[in-house]
Short mmCIF file of C-alpha atoms in Angstrom, two decimals:
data_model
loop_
_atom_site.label_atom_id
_atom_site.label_comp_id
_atom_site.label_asym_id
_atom_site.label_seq_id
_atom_site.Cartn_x
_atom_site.Cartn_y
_atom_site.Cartn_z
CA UNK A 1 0.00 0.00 0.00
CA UNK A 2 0.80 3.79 -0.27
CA UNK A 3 1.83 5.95 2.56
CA UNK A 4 3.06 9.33 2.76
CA UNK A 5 4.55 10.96 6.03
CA UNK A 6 4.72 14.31 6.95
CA UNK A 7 6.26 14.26 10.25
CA UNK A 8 5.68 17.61 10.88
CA UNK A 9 2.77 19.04 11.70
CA UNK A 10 3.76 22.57 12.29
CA UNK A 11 7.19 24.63 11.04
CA UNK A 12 8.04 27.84 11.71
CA UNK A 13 10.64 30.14 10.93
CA UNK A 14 11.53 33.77 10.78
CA UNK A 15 12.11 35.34 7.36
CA UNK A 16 15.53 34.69 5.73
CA UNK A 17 15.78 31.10 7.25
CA UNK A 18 16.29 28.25 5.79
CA UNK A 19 13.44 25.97 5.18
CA UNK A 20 12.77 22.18 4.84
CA UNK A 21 9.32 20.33 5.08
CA UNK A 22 9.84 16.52 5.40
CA UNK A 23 7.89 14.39 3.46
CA UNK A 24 8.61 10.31 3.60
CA UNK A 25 7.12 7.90 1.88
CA UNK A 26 6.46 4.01 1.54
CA UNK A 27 5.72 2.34 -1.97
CA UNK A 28 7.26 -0.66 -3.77
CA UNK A 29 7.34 1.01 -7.27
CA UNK A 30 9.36 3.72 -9.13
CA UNK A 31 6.78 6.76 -7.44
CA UNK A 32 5.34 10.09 -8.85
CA UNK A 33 5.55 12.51 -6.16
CA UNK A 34 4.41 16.02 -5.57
CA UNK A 35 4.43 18.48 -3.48
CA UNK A 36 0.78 21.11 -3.42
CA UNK A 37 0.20 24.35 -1.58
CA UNK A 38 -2.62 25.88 0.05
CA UNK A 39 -2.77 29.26 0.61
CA UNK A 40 -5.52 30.56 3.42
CA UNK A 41 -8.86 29.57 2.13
CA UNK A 42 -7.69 29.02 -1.50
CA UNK A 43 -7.09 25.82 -3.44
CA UNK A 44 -4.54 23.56 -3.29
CA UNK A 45 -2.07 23.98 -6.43
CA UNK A 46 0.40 22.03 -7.46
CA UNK A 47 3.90 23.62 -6.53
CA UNK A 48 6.54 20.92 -7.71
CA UNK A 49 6.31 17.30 -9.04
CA UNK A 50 9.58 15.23 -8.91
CA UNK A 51 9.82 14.21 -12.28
CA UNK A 52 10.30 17.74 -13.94
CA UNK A 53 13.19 18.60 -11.12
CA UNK A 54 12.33 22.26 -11.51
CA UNK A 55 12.51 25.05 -8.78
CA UNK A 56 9.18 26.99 -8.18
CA UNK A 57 8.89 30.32 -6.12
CA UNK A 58 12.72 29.32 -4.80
CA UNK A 59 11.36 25.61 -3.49
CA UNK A 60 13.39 22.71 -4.53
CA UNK A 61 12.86 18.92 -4.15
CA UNK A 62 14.63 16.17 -4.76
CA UNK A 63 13.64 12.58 -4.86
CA UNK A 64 15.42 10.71 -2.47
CA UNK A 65 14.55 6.63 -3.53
CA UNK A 66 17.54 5.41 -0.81
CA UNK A 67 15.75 6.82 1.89
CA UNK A 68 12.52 6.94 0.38
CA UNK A 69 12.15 10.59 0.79
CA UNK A 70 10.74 13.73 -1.14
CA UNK A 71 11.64 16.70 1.24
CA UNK A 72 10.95 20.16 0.19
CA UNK A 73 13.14 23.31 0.73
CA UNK A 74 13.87 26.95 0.19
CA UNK A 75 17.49 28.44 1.23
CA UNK A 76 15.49 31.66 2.45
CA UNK A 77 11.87 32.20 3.59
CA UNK A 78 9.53 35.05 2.72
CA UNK A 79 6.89 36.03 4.72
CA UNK A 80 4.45 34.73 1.11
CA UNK A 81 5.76 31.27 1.94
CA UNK A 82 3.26 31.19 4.73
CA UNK A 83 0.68 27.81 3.51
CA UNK A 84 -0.06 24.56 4.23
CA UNK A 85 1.85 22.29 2.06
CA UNK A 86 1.33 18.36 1.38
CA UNK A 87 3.13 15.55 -0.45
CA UNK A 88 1.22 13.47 -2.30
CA UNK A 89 2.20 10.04 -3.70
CA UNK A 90 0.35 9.60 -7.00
CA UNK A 91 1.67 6.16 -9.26
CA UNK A 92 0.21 2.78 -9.94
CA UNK A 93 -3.22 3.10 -8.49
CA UNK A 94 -6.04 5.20 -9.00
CA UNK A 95 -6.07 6.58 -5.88
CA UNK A 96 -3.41 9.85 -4.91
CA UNK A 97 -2.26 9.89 -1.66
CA UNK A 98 -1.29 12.56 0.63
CA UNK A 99 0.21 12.92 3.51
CA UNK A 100 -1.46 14.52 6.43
CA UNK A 101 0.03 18.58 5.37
CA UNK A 102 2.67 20.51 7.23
CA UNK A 103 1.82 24.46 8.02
CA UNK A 104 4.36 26.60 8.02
CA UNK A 105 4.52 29.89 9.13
CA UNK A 106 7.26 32.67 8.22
CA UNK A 107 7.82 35.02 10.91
CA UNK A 108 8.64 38.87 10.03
CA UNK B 1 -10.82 27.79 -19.17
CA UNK B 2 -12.37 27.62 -15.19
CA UNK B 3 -10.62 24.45 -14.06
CA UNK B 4 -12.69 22.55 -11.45
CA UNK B 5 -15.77 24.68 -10.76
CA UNK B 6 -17.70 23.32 -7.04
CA UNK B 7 -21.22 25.18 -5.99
CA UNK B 8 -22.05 26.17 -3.48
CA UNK B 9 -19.35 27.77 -1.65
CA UNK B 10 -20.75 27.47 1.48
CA UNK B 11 -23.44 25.77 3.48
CA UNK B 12 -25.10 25.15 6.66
CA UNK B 13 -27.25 22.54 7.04
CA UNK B 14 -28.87 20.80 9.84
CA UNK B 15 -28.91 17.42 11.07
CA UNK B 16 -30.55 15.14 9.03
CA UNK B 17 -30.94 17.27 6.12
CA UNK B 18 -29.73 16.41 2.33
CA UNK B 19 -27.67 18.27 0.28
CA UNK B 20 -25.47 18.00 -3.44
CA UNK B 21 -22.00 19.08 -4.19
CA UNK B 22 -21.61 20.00 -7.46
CA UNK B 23 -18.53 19.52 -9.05
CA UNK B 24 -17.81 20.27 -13.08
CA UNK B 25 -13.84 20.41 -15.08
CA UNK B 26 -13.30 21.68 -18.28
CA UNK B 27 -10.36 20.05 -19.39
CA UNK B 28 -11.20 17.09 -20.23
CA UNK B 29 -10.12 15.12 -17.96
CA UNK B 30 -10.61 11.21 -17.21
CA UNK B 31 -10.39 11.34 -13.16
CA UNK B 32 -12.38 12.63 -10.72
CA UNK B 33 -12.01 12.66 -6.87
CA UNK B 34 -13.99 14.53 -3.80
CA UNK B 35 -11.44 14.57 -0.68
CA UNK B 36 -12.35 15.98 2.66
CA UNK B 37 -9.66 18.20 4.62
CA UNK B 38 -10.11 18.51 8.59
CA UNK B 39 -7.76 20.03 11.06
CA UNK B 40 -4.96 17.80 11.38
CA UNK B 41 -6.41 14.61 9.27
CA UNK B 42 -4.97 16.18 5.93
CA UNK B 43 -6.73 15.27 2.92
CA UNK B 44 -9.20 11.98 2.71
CA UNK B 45 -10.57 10.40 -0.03
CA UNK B 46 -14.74 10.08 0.18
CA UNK B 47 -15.12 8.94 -3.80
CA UNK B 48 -13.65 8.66 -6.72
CA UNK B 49 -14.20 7.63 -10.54
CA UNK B 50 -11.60 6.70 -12.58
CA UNK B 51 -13.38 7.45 -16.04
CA UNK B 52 -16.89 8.14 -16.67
CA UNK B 53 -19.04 5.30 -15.84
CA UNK B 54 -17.13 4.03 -13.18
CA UNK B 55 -17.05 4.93 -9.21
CA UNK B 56 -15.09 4.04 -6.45
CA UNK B 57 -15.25 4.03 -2.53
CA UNK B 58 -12.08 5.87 -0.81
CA UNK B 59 -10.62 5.93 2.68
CA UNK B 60 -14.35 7.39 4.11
CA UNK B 61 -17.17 6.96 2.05
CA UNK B 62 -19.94 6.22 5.04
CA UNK B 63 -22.77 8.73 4.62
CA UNK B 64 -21.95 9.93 1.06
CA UNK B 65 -22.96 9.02 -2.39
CA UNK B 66 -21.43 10.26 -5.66
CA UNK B 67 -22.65 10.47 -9.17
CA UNK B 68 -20.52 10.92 -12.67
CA UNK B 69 -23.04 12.53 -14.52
CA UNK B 70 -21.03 12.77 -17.51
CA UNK B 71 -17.36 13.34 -18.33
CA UNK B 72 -17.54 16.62 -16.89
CA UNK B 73 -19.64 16.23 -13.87
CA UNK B 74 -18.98 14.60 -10.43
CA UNK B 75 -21.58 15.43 -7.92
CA UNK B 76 -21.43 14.51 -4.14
CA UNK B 77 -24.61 13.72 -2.13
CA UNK B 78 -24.99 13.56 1.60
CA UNK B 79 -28.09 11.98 1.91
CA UNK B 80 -28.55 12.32 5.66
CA UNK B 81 -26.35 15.26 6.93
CA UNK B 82 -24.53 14.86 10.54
CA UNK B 83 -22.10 17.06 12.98
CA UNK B 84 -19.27 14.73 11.86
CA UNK B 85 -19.81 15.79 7.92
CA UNK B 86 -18.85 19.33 9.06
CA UNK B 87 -15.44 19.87 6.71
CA UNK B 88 -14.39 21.40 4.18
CA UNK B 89 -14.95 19.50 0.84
CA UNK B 90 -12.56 19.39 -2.43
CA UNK B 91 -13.56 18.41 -5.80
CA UNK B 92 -10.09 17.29 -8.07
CA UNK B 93 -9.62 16.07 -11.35
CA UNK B 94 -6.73 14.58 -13.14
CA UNK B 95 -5.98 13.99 -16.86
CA UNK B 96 -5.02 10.52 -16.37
CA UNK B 97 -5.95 7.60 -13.81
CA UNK B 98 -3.14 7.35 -11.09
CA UNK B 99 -0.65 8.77 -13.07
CA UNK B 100 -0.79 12.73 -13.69
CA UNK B 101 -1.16 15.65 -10.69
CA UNK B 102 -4.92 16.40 -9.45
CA UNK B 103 -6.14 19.95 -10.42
CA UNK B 104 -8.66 21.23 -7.50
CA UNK B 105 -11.48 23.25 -6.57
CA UNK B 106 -12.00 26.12 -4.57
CA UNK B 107 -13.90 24.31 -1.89
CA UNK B 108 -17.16 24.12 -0.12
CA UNK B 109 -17.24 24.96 3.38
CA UNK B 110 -19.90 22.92 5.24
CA UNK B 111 -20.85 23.40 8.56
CA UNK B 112 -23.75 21.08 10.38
CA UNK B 113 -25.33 21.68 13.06
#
């Protein structure tokens, strides 16, 4: 079965520190993994996906298969950065799973 | 191009009472999914459907039913509201089964009492 951890439910920071959101996860196959954003009340959007190893808004992610682990970061926080943010596992079934969301909160 | 469209916004209902979530995509997607996100539970999966015609159970489907009207259409349907139903609901949809990222609604907030 799929499982995605987010260990944390809470980070927080102060502007211009660095940030990393931990996101494990257990699956037998090669995975799809992404990470999605919610800003207050809004939608969830898609902020990163694994496969196109791209850096959006400053947040990179690599996909770690060793330690089966698809941990987000930024080098420097904004204040903007402020969301709840989940990993979701999304390969070989019809059902995406995420993990349970991390909030963080940048600090002026 | 909307994206995933939900109605209403927002809704109070009380105990016992029925009510539809609407859900429509315009981008012709195969997939369709309604999660539910609660404080500290994340994101669960009520229903989905895979392609149109077909329908699937999730992680909490007890109390809810789900219709694929057409390609474009995934309605949720609480047939017999209760306090525990109080959440806020998401409507997704992604291009291909399993494979391809979910695109999302804006939400309905539902609160009963």
């Amino acid at each position: 079965a799929q499982r995605v951890t987010q260990p944390e439910k809470l980070l927080s920071v102060f502007k211009g520190a660095p940030v990393e959101l931990k996101c494990n996860y257990s699956y037998s196959g090669s995975p799809e993994l992404f990470w999605y954003v919610q800003y207050s009340r809004q939608r969830l959007q898609l902020l990163l996906r694994h496969i196109s190893r791209e850096s959006i808004k400053g947040f990179t992610a690599d996909l770690n298969k060793g330690e089966t682990s698809f941990h987000l970061k930024k080098p420097f926080a904004q204040e903007e950065d402020s969301a709840m943010y989940y990993c979701a596992l999304i390969r070989g079934s019809y059902i995406p799973t995420f993990g349970r969301g991390t909030s963080l909160i940048v600090h002026p | 191009n909307a994206g995933v469209t939900q109605t209403p916004k927002f809704q109070v209902l009380k105990t016992g009472q029925s009510m539809t979530l609407q859900c429509a995509q315009d981008m012709n997607h195969n997939s369709m999914y309604w999660y539910r996100q609660d404080p500290g539970m994340g994101l669960r999966l009520i229903y989905y459907s895979a392609s149109e015609g077909t329908t699937d159970k999730g992680e909490v489907p007890n109390g809810y039913n789900v219709s694929r009207l057409n390609k474009r259409e995934f309605s949720l349907r609480l047939e017999s509201a209760a306090p525990s139903q109080t959440s806020v609901y998401f409507c997704a949809s992604s291009a291909r089964d399993g494979e391809s990222p979910l695109h999302f609604g804006n939400g309905t907030r539902l609160t009963v009492t």
